[in-house]
PDB file of C-alpha atoms in Angstrom:
ATOM      1  CA  MET V  20     112.980  73.010  90.640  1.00  0.00           C
ATOM      2  CA  LEU V  21     109.683  71.680  91.972  1.00  0.00           C
ATOM      3  CA  ASP V  22     109.223  74.854  93.985  1.00  0.00           C
ATOM      4  CA  ILE V  23     109.756  76.940  90.849  1.00  0.00           C
ATOM      5  CA  LEU V  24     107.207  74.928  88.893  1.00  0.00           C
ATOM      6  CA  ALA V  25     104.705  75.149  91.748  1.00  0.00           C
ATOM      7  CA  GLU V  26     105.100  78.935  91.936  1.00  0.00           C
ATOM      8  CA  ARG V  27     104.646  79.228  88.172  1.00  0.00           C
ATOM      9  CA  LEU V  28     101.419  77.240  88.374  1.00  0.00           C
ATOM     10  CA  ARG V  29     100.240  79.382  91.298  1.00  0.00           C
ATOM     11  CA  GLN V  30     100.775  82.593  89.344  1.00  0.00           C
ATOM     12  CA  GLY V  31      98.866  81.278  86.324  1.00  0.00           C
ATOM     13  CA  ARG V  32      98.518  83.243  83.102  1.00  0.00           C
ATOM     14  CA  ARG V  33     100.181  86.653  83.246  1.00  0.00           C
ATOM     15  CA  THR V  34      99.407  87.908  79.725  1.00  0.00           C
ATOM     16  CA  VAL V  35      96.293  90.080  79.408  1.00  0.00           C
ATOM     17  CA  ALA V  36      93.475  88.595  77.337  1.00  0.00           C
ATOM     18  CA  PHE V  37      93.208  91.691  75.131  1.00  0.00           C
ATOM     19  CA  PRO V  38      91.702  91.938  72.527  1.00  0.00           C
ATOM     20  CA  LYS V  39      89.275  89.288  73.784  1.00  0.00           C
ATOM     21  CA  ASN V  40      88.450  91.621  76.649  1.00  0.00           C
ATOM     22  CA  VAL V  41      89.790  94.857  78.123  1.00  0.00           C
ATOM     23  CA  PRO V  42      91.917  94.594  81.279  1.00  0.00           C
ATOM     24  CA  ASP V  43      91.163  96.765  84.295  1.00  0.00           C
ATOM     25  CA  LEU V  44      92.799 100.170  84.074  1.00  0.00           C
ATOM     26  CA  PRO V  45      94.111 102.126  87.084  1.00  0.00           C
ATOM     27  CA  PRO V  46      91.551 104.300  88.910  1.00  0.00           C
ATOM     28  CA  ARG V  47      93.504 107.453  88.034  1.00  0.00           C
ATOM     29  CA  TYR V  48      93.637 106.636  84.328  1.00  0.00           C
ATOM     30  CA  ARG V  49      92.470 109.434  82.007  1.00  0.00           C
ATOM     31  CA  GLY V  50      91.226 108.287  78.631  1.00  0.00           C
ATOM     32  CA  LEU V  51      89.144 109.792  75.857  1.00  0.00           C
ATOM     33  CA  PRO V  52      87.838 113.273  76.774  1.00  0.00           C
ATOM     34  CA  VAL V  53      84.081 113.719  76.602  1.00  0.00           C
ATOM     35  CA  LEU V  54      82.759 117.171  75.703  1.00  0.00           C
ATOM     36  CA  ALA V  55      79.260 118.290  76.653  1.00  0.00           C
ATOM     37  CA  ASP V  56      77.020 119.366  73.792  1.00  0.00           C
ATOM     38  CA  ASN V  57      75.964 122.558  75.567  1.00  0.00           C
ATOM     39  CA  PRO V  58      76.947 126.183  74.998  1.00  0.00           C
ATOM     40  CA  CYS V  59      79.837 127.412  77.099  1.00  0.00           C
ATOM     41  CA  LEU V  60      79.459 130.365  79.409  1.00  0.00           C
ATOM     42  CA  GLU V  61      79.691 133.587  77.451  1.00  0.00           C
ATOM     43  CA  SER V  62      83.264 134.872  77.075  1.00  0.00           C
ATOM     44  CA  CYS V  63      84.544 132.101  79.344  1.00  0.00           C
ATOM     45  CA  THR V  64      88.124 131.006  78.730  1.00  0.00           C
ATOM     46  CA  ALA V  65      88.729 129.262  82.051  1.00  0.00           C
ATOM     47  CA  CYS V  66      89.471 125.793  80.702  1.00  0.00           C
ATOM     48  CA  ALA V  67      91.319 126.939  77.576  1.00  0.00           C
ATOM     49  CA  GLY V  68      93.442 129.283  79.638  1.00  0.00           C
ATOM     50  CA  VAL V  69      94.910 126.502  81.782  1.00  0.00           C
ATOM     51  CA  CYS V  70      95.764 124.141  78.898  1.00  0.00           C
ATOM     52  CA  PRO V  71      99.595 124.029  78.709  1.00  0.00           C
ATOM     53  CA  THR V  72      99.627 123.094  75.007  1.00  0.00           C
ATOM     54  CA  GLY V  73      96.668 125.080  73.682  1.00  0.00           C
ATOM     55  CA  ALA V  74      94.795 121.888  72.825  1.00  0.00           C
ATOM     56  CA  LEU V  75      91.394 123.175  73.932  1.00  0.00           C
ATOM     57  CA  GLY V  76      89.321 125.728  72.069  1.00  0.00           C
ATOM     58  CA  VAL V  77      85.928 126.874  70.825  1.00  0.00           C
ATOM     59  CA  ASP V  78      85.003 127.688  67.241  1.00  0.00           C
ATOM     60  CA  ALA V  79      81.778 128.351  65.365  1.00  0.00           C
ATOM     61  CA  GLU V  80      80.917 124.648  65.456  1.00  0.00           C
ATOM     62  CA  SER V  81      81.562 123.649  69.073  1.00  0.00           C
ATOM     63  CA  LEU V  82      84.014 123.156  71.906  1.00  0.00           C
ATOM     64  CA  PHE V  83      86.900 120.915  70.807  1.00  0.00           C
ATOM     65  CA  ILE V  84      90.057 119.235  72.086  1.00  0.00           C
ATOM     66  CA  ASP V  85      92.983 118.477  69.801  1.00  0.00           C
ATOM     67  CA  LEU V  86      94.181 115.123  71.112  1.00  0.00           C
ATOM     68  CA  GLY V  87      97.342 115.534  69.064  1.00  0.00           C
ATOM     69  CA  ARG V  88      98.346 118.375  71.381  1.00  0.00           C
ATOM     70  CA  CYS V  89      96.589 117.255  74.577  1.00  0.00           C
ATOM     71  CA  ILE V  90      98.784 115.758  77.317  1.00  0.00           C
ATOM     72  CA  LEU V  91      95.785 114.447  79.312  1.00  0.00           C
ATOM     73  CA  CYS V  92      96.766 116.500  82.351  1.00  0.00           C
ATOM     74  CA  GLY V  93      93.131 117.031  83.398  1.00  0.00           C
ATOM     75  CA  ALA V  94      93.525 120.738  84.136  1.00  0.00           C
ATOM     76  CA  CYS V  95      90.595 121.654  81.871  1.00  0.00           C
ATOM     77  CA  GLU V  96      88.282 119.205  83.622  1.00  0.00           C
ATOM     78  CA  ARG V  97      89.285 120.625  86.992  1.00  0.00           C
ATOM     79  CA  ASP V  98      88.903 124.288  86.048  1.00  0.00           C
ATOM     80  CA  CYS V  99      85.845 124.287  83.778  1.00  0.00           C
ATOM     81  CA  PRO V 100      83.090 126.058  85.783  1.00  0.00           C
ATOM     82  CA  LYS V 101      80.312 124.355  83.828  1.00  0.00           C
ATOM     83  CA  GLY V 102      81.723 120.804  83.711  1.00  0.00           C
ATOM     84  CA  MET V 103      81.941 120.819  79.920  1.00  0.00           C
ATOM     85  CA  VAL V 104      85.008 118.569  79.866  1.00  0.00           C
ATOM     86  CA  THR V 105      85.364 115.168  81.525  1.00  0.00           C
ATOM     87  CA  PHE V 106      87.824 112.367  80.953  1.00  0.00           C
ATOM     88  CA  SER V 107      86.453 108.872  80.432  1.00  0.00           C
ATOM     89  CA  ARG V 108      88.265 105.564  80.958  1.00  0.00           C
ATOM     90  CA  ASP V 109      88.118 104.777  77.234  1.00  0.00           C
ATOM     91  CA  HIS V 110      91.598 103.782  76.044  1.00  0.00           C
ATOM     92  CA  ARG V 111      90.751 104.014  72.313  1.00  0.00           C
ATOM     93  CA  LEU V 112      92.458 107.260  71.295  1.00  0.00           C
ATOM     94  CA  ALA V 113      94.320 106.405  68.066  1.00  0.00           C
ATOM     95  CA  SER V 114      93.415 107.868  64.678  1.00  0.00           C
ATOM     96  CA  SER V 115      94.339 107.240  61.057  1.00  0.00           C
ATOM     97  CA  SER V 116      94.397 110.972  60.342  1.00  0.00           C
ATOM     98  CA  ARG V 117      95.614 114.088  62.081  1.00  0.00           C
ATOM     99  CA  GLU V 118      92.200 115.697  61.628  1.00  0.00           C
ATOM    100  CA  GLY V 119      90.576 112.714  63.325  1.00  0.00           C
ATOM    101  CA  LEU V 120      92.242 113.696  66.603  1.00  0.00           C
ATOM    102  CA  ILE V 121      90.013 116.775  66.877  1.00  0.00           C
ATOM    103  CA  VAL V 122      87.442 115.607  69.434  1.00  0.00           C
ATOM    104  CA  ARG V 123      84.057 117.333  69.548  1.00  0.00           C
ATOM    105  CA  PRO V 124      80.771 116.483  71.280  1.00  0.00           C
ATOM    106  CA  GLY V 125      79.661 113.095  69.984  1.00  0.00           C
ATOM    107  CA  ARG V 126      82.787 112.667  67.878  1.00  0.00           C
ATOM    108  CA  ARG V 127      85.735 110.360  68.572  1.00  0.00           C
ATOM    109  CA  PRO V 128      88.943 109.249  66.787  1.00  0.00           C
ATOM    110  CA  GLN V 129      88.736 106.364  64.320  1.00  0.00           C
ATOM    111  CA  VAL V 130      91.348 104.024  62.846  1.00  0.00           C
ATOM    112  CA  THR V 131      90.903 102.876  59.272  1.00  0.00           C
ATOM    113  CA  PRO V 132      92.870  99.679  58.537  1.00  0.00           C
ATOM    114  CA  LEU V 133      95.674  99.803  56.006  1.00  0.00           C
ATOM    115  CA  GLU V 134      94.710  99.249  52.399  1.00  0.00           C
ATOM    116  CA  PRO V 135      94.469  95.540  51.449  1.00  0.00           C
ATOM    117  CA  GLY V 136      97.929  95.326  49.856  1.00  0.00           C
ATOM    118  CA  ARG V 137      99.884  96.464  52.917  1.00  0.00           C
ATOM    119  CA  ARG V 138      97.491  94.722  55.285  1.00  0.00           C
ATOM    120  CA  ARG V 139      98.151  91.362  53.630  1.00  0.00           C
ATOM    121  CA  LEU V 140     101.879  91.917  53.995  1.00  0.00           C
ATOM    122  CA  PHE V 141     101.871  93.099  57.611  1.00  0.00           C
ATOM    123  CA  ALA V 142      98.868  91.350  59.191  1.00  0.00           C
ATOM    124  CA  LYS V 143     100.957  88.518  60.684  1.00  0.00           C
ATOM    125  CA  SER V 144     104.386  90.152  60.729  1.00  0.00           C
ATOM    126  CA  LEU V 145     104.890  93.863  61.359  1.00  0.00           C
ATOM    127  CA  LYS V 146     108.442  94.858  62.293  1.00  0.00           C
ATOM    128  CA  LEU V 147     109.002  98.410  63.509  1.00  0.00           C
ATOM    129  CA  ARG V 148     112.146 100.434  64.011  1.00  0.00           C
ATOM    130  CA  GLU V 149     111.570 102.855  66.877  1.00  0.00           C
ATOM    131  CA  ILE V 150     113.032 106.333  66.479  1.00  0.00           C
ATOM    132  CA  SER V 151     113.505 108.097  69.805  1.00  0.00           C
ATOM    133  CA  ALA V 152     113.677 111.681  68.562  1.00  0.00           C
ATOM    134  CA  ALA V 153     114.607 113.642  71.705  1.00  0.00           C
ATOM    135  CA  GLY V 154     111.754 112.324  73.808  1.00  0.00           C
ATOM    136  CA  CYS V 155     111.698 112.211  77.607  1.00  0.00           C
ATOM    137  CA  ASN V 156     111.635 108.367  77.523  1.00  0.00           C
ATOM    138  CA  ALA V 157     108.054 108.072  78.790  1.00  0.00           C
ATOM    139  CA  CYS V 158     106.614 106.970  75.419  1.00  0.00           C
ATOM    140  CA  GLU V 159     109.653 104.775  74.889  1.00  0.00           C
ATOM    141  CA  ALA V 160     109.035 103.120  78.251  1.00  0.00           C
ATOM    142  CA  ASP V 161     105.438 102.311  77.322  1.00  0.00           C
ATOM    143  CA  THR V 162     106.379 100.827  73.957  1.00  0.00           C
ATOM    144  CA  ASN V 163     108.933  98.723  75.814  1.00  0.00           C
ATOM    145  CA  VAL V 164     106.214  97.495  78.208  1.00  0.00           C
ATOM    146  CA  LEU V 165     104.390  96.055  75.198  1.00  0.00           C
ATOM    147  CA  THR V 166     107.211  93.551  74.715  1.00  0.00           C
ATOM    148  CA  THR V 167     106.898  92.149  78.246  1.00  0.00           C
ATOM    149  CA  ILE V 168     104.893  89.101  79.270  1.00  0.00           C
ATOM    150  CA  VAL V 169     101.942  91.292  80.300  1.00  0.00           C
ATOM    151  CA  PHE V 170     101.086  92.434  76.753  1.00  0.00           C
ATOM    152  CA  ASP V 171     103.300  90.071  74.689  1.00  0.00           C
ATOM    153  CA  LEU V 172     103.282  92.126  71.493  1.00  0.00           C
ATOM    154  CA  GLY V 173     105.000  89.297  69.628  1.00  0.00           C
ATOM    155  CA  ARG V 174     101.899  87.089  69.780  1.00  0.00           C
ATOM    156  CA  PHE V 175     100.386  89.385  67.142  1.00  0.00           C
ATOM    157  CA  GLY V 176     103.490  89.210  64.959  1.00  0.00           C
ATOM    158  CA  ILE V 177     104.481  92.772  65.896  1.00  0.00           C
ATOM    159  CA  ASP V 178     108.058  93.388  67.039  1.00  0.00           C
ATOM    160  CA  PHE V 179     110.599  96.187  67.367  1.00  0.00           C
ATOM    161  CA  VAL V 180     113.812  95.575  65.427  1.00  0.00           C
ATOM    162  CA  ALA V 181     117.322  97.010  65.553  1.00  0.00           C
ATOM    163  CA  SER V 182     117.662  98.230  61.984  1.00  0.00           C
ATOM    164  CA  PRO V 183     115.395 100.005  59.489  1.00  0.00           C
ATOM    165  CA  ARG V 184     116.642  97.524  56.885  1.00  0.00           C
ATOM    166  CA  HIS V 185     114.882  94.779  58.850  1.00  0.00           C
ATOM    167  CA  ALA V 186     111.730  96.835  59.415  1.00  0.00           C
ATOM    168  CA  ASP V 187     108.359  97.340  57.775  1.00  0.00           C
ATOM    169  CA  GLY V 188     107.997 100.816  59.207  1.00  0.00           C
ATOM    170  CA  VAL V 189     109.009 103.284  61.892  1.00  0.00           C
ATOM    171  CA  ALA V 190     107.466 104.248  65.224  1.00  0.00           C
ATOM    172  CA  VAL V 191     108.504 107.794  66.127  1.00  0.00           C
ATOM    173  CA  THR V 192     108.531 109.101  69.697  1.00  0.00           C
ATOM    174  CA  GLY V 193     109.662 112.546  70.796  1.00  0.00           C
ATOM    175  CA  PRO V 194     109.246 116.021  69.281  1.00  0.00           C
ATOM    176  CA  VAL V 195     111.765 115.575  66.408  1.00  0.00           C
ATOM    177  CA  PRO V 196     113.806 118.747  66.941  1.00  0.00           C
ATOM    178  CA  ARG V 197     116.111 120.163  64.295  1.00  0.00           C
ATOM    179  CA  ASN V 198     119.092 118.038  65.373  1.00  0.00           C
ATOM    180  CA  MET V 199     117.083 114.816  64.955  1.00  0.00           C
ATOM    181  CA  LEU V 200     115.204 115.679  61.783  1.00  0.00           C
ATOM    182  CA  ALA V 201     117.738 114.398  59.243  1.00  0.00           C
ATOM    183  CA  ALA V 202     118.224 111.148  61.158  1.00  0.00           C
ATOM    184  CA  THR V 203     114.477 110.602  61.424  1.00  0.00           C
ATOM    185  CA  ILE V 204     113.890 111.095  57.710  1.00  0.00           C
ATOM    186  CA  ALA V 205     116.934 108.976  56.762  1.00  0.00           C
ATOM    187  CA  THR V 206     115.756 106.134  58.999  1.00  0.00           C
ATOM    188  CA  PHE V 207     112.301 106.162  57.429  1.00  0.00           C
ATOM    189  CA  GLU V 208     113.765 106.247  53.911  1.00  0.00           C
ATOM    190  CA  ALA V 209     115.982 103.249  54.761  1.00  0.00           C
ATOM    191  CA  VAL V 210     112.892 101.103  55.350  1.00  0.00           C
ATOM    192  CA  PRO V 211     111.988  99.168  52.177  1.00  0.00           C
ATOM    193  CA  ASP V 212     108.708  99.949  50.443  1.00  0.00           C
ATOM    194  CA  PRO V 213     105.874  99.456  51.203  1.00  0.00           C
ATOM    195  CA  ARG V 214     106.280 100.894  54.680  1.00  0.00           C
ATOM    196  CA  VAL V 215     104.339 102.477  57.500  1.00  0.00           C
ATOM    197  CA  ALA V 216     104.955 105.433  59.781  1.00  0.00           C
ATOM    198  CA  ILE V 217     103.489 105.703  63.265  1.00  0.00           C
ATOM    199  CA  ALA V 218     103.610 108.728  65.568  1.00  0.00           C
ATOM    200  CA  ILE V 219     103.411 107.785  69.249  1.00  0.00           C
ATOM    201  CA  GLY V 220     102.688 110.470  71.843  1.00  0.00           C
ATOM    202  CA  SER V 221     101.733 114.125  71.646  1.00  0.00           C
ATOM    203  CA  CYS V 222     105.355 115.146  71.047  1.00  0.00           C
ATOM    204  CA  ALA V 223     105.659 112.997  67.926  1.00  0.00           C
ATOM    205  CA  ILE V 224     102.281 114.229  66.658  1.00  0.00           C
ATOM    206  CA  SER V 225     102.529 117.978  67.271  1.00  0.00           C
ATOM    207  CA  GLY V 226     105.609 118.744  69.348  1.00  0.00           C
ATOM    208  CA  GLY V 227     103.581 118.534  72.562  1.00  0.00           C
ATOM    209  CA  LEU V 228     105.006 120.665  75.336  1.00  0.00           C
ATOM    210  CA  PHE V 229     107.999 121.518  73.104  1.00  0.00           C
ATOM    211  CA  ALA V 230     106.018 122.901  70.158  1.00  0.00           C
ATOM    212  CA  ALA V 231     106.420 126.489  71.307  1.00  0.00           C
ATOM    213  CA  GLY V 232     110.192 126.162  71.620  1.00  0.00           C
ATOM    214  CA  GLY V 233     112.697 127.631  69.212  1.00  0.00           C
ATOM    215  CA  ASP V 234     114.069 124.379  67.791  1.00  0.00           C
ATOM    216  CA  ALA V 235     111.314 123.624  65.249  1.00  0.00           C
ATOM    217  CA  ALA V 236     110.114 120.684  67.327  1.00  0.00           C
ATOM    218  CA  HIS V 237     106.751 119.894  65.761  1.00  0.00           C
ATOM    219  CA  GLY V 238     106.931 116.111  65.698  1.00  0.00           C
ATOM    220  CA  ALA V 239     106.964 113.668  62.810  1.00  0.00           C
ATOM    221  CA  THR V 240     103.686 114.841  61.285  1.00  0.00           C
ATOM    222  CA  PRO V 241     105.114 117.578  59.017  1.00  0.00           C
ATOM    223  CA  HIS V 242     107.926 115.330  57.740  1.00  0.00           C
ATOM    224  CA  LEU V 243     106.642 111.751  57.337  1.00  0.00           C
ATOM    225  CA  PRO V 244     103.498 110.245  55.741  1.00  0.00           C
ATOM    226  CA  VAL V 245     102.075 109.097  59.070  1.00  0.00           C
ATOM    227  CA  ASP V 246      99.617 106.172  58.894  1.00  0.00           C
ATOM    228  CA  LEU V 247      98.690 106.057  62.585  1.00  0.00           C
ATOM    229  CA  PHE V 248      98.560 108.757  65.256  1.00  0.00           C
ATOM    230  CA  ILE V 249      98.571 107.507  68.868  1.00  0.00           C
ATOM    231  CA  PRO V 250      98.077 110.458  71.261  1.00  0.00           C
ATOM    232  CA  GLY V 251      98.943 110.722  74.943  1.00  0.00           C
ATOM    233  CA  CYS V 252     101.721 111.919  77.210  1.00  0.00           C
ATOM    234  CA  PRO V 253     102.579 109.118  77.287  1.00  0.00           C
ATOM    235  CA  PRO V 254      99.900 106.920  75.730  1.00  0.00           C
ATOM    236  CA  HIS V 255      98.963 103.907  77.826  1.00  0.00           C
ATOM    237  CA  PRO V 256     100.408 100.638  76.432  1.00  0.00           C
ATOM    238  CA  LEU V 257      96.845  99.473  75.840  1.00  0.00           C
ATOM    239  CA  THR V 258      96.188 102.567  73.715  1.00  0.00           C
ATOM    240  CA  ILE V 259      99.268 101.812  71.602  1.00  0.00           C
ATOM    241  CA  LEU V 260      98.362  98.142  71.214  1.00  0.00           C
ATOM    242  CA  ASP V 261      94.763  98.959  70.323  1.00  0.00           C
ATOM    243  CA  GLY V 262      95.888 101.384  67.619  1.00  0.00           C
ATOM    244  CA  LEU V 263      98.346  98.918  66.102  1.00  0.00           C
ATOM    245  CA  LEU V 264      95.786  96.122  65.976  1.00  0.00           C
ATOM    246  CA  ARG V 265      93.135  98.349  64.417  1.00  0.00           C
ATOM    247  CA  LEU V 266      95.648  99.491  61.790  1.00  0.00           C
ATOM    248  CA  LEU V 267      96.135  95.836  60.841  1.00  0.00           C
ATOM    249  CA  GLY V 268      92.396  95.207  60.717  1.00  0.00           C
ATOM    250  CA  ILE V 269      92.330  93.059  63.851  1.00  0.00           C
ATOM    251  CA  PRO V 270      89.036  93.614  65.740  1.00  0.00           C
ATOM    252  CA  THR V 271      89.310  95.076  69.248  1.00  0.00           C
ATOM    253  CA  PRO V 272      86.614  95.806  71.843  1.00  0.00           C
TER     254      PRO V 272
END
C-alpha cells in the first residue's frame, strides 16, 4: 500500500489544466487551416484536385476551405505550388453555425454561447446521449478519451449518459446513413425540451468521406437543429472540449 501511495505522489496531477492553459499538442497535429490572402496561380486546381472530400475551392471572394467537409489530411498543403494553404496548431475549430465552418483568409470559426435560458440550465450539468450513426469509431474514441483522467469531462458537469430520457441533448458521430436516420431522429426527439444537438466530426456534419455514396449519408446537419459543429476526422479531444465549453459560455484560451 505504501508503494502504491508513493507511486501516486510521484506521478502527480494527471489531468490537463485546460482551460487555464493549453496542453502541448503532438508535433504532427494539424489544426486550423490558414489561407494566404494572395491570388492563386491562374487556372490552378492542384490543391483542390487532391482534396478527397471537395472541401477546398475558389470563388469570386477568395480561396476557402469548408471545415465541415475537410478531414485535415494535409494533401492540399503538400500539393499547393504557391503555399497558399498551411495547417496551424490551433485546436479551436468548432462553430455555432454550418456557414461558420467556411474558412477564408483572415476568417475563422466562432462559437456563440447558448441563449441565456438554456445556458443557465446546462452551465453546471450537461448530459449528452451519444449517437454513433455508422461511424468508424474514431470520433467515438475521442469522445471517450474526454471521460478519462487526462481530460476529466465530469469536472465541468458534462457527462455522457445511457438514455436520451436522462439527457439534455445528443452528440452525433458518423455519417447518419439511411438505416440510422430514423433512430437518430427518434433519439433526439426522446430528449426532453429544451435540448441541444451537437455534430462531432466531418461525417456527422456533412457525410465526410461517405457523402458521395449512394446511401444518403450527409450527416446530422440536414435532419437536426444542430447547435454546435465540431469538425475533424476525428476531432482532437481538446477541440471537442473547447467547443463544448464555449457553447456553455465558459472562457477558453
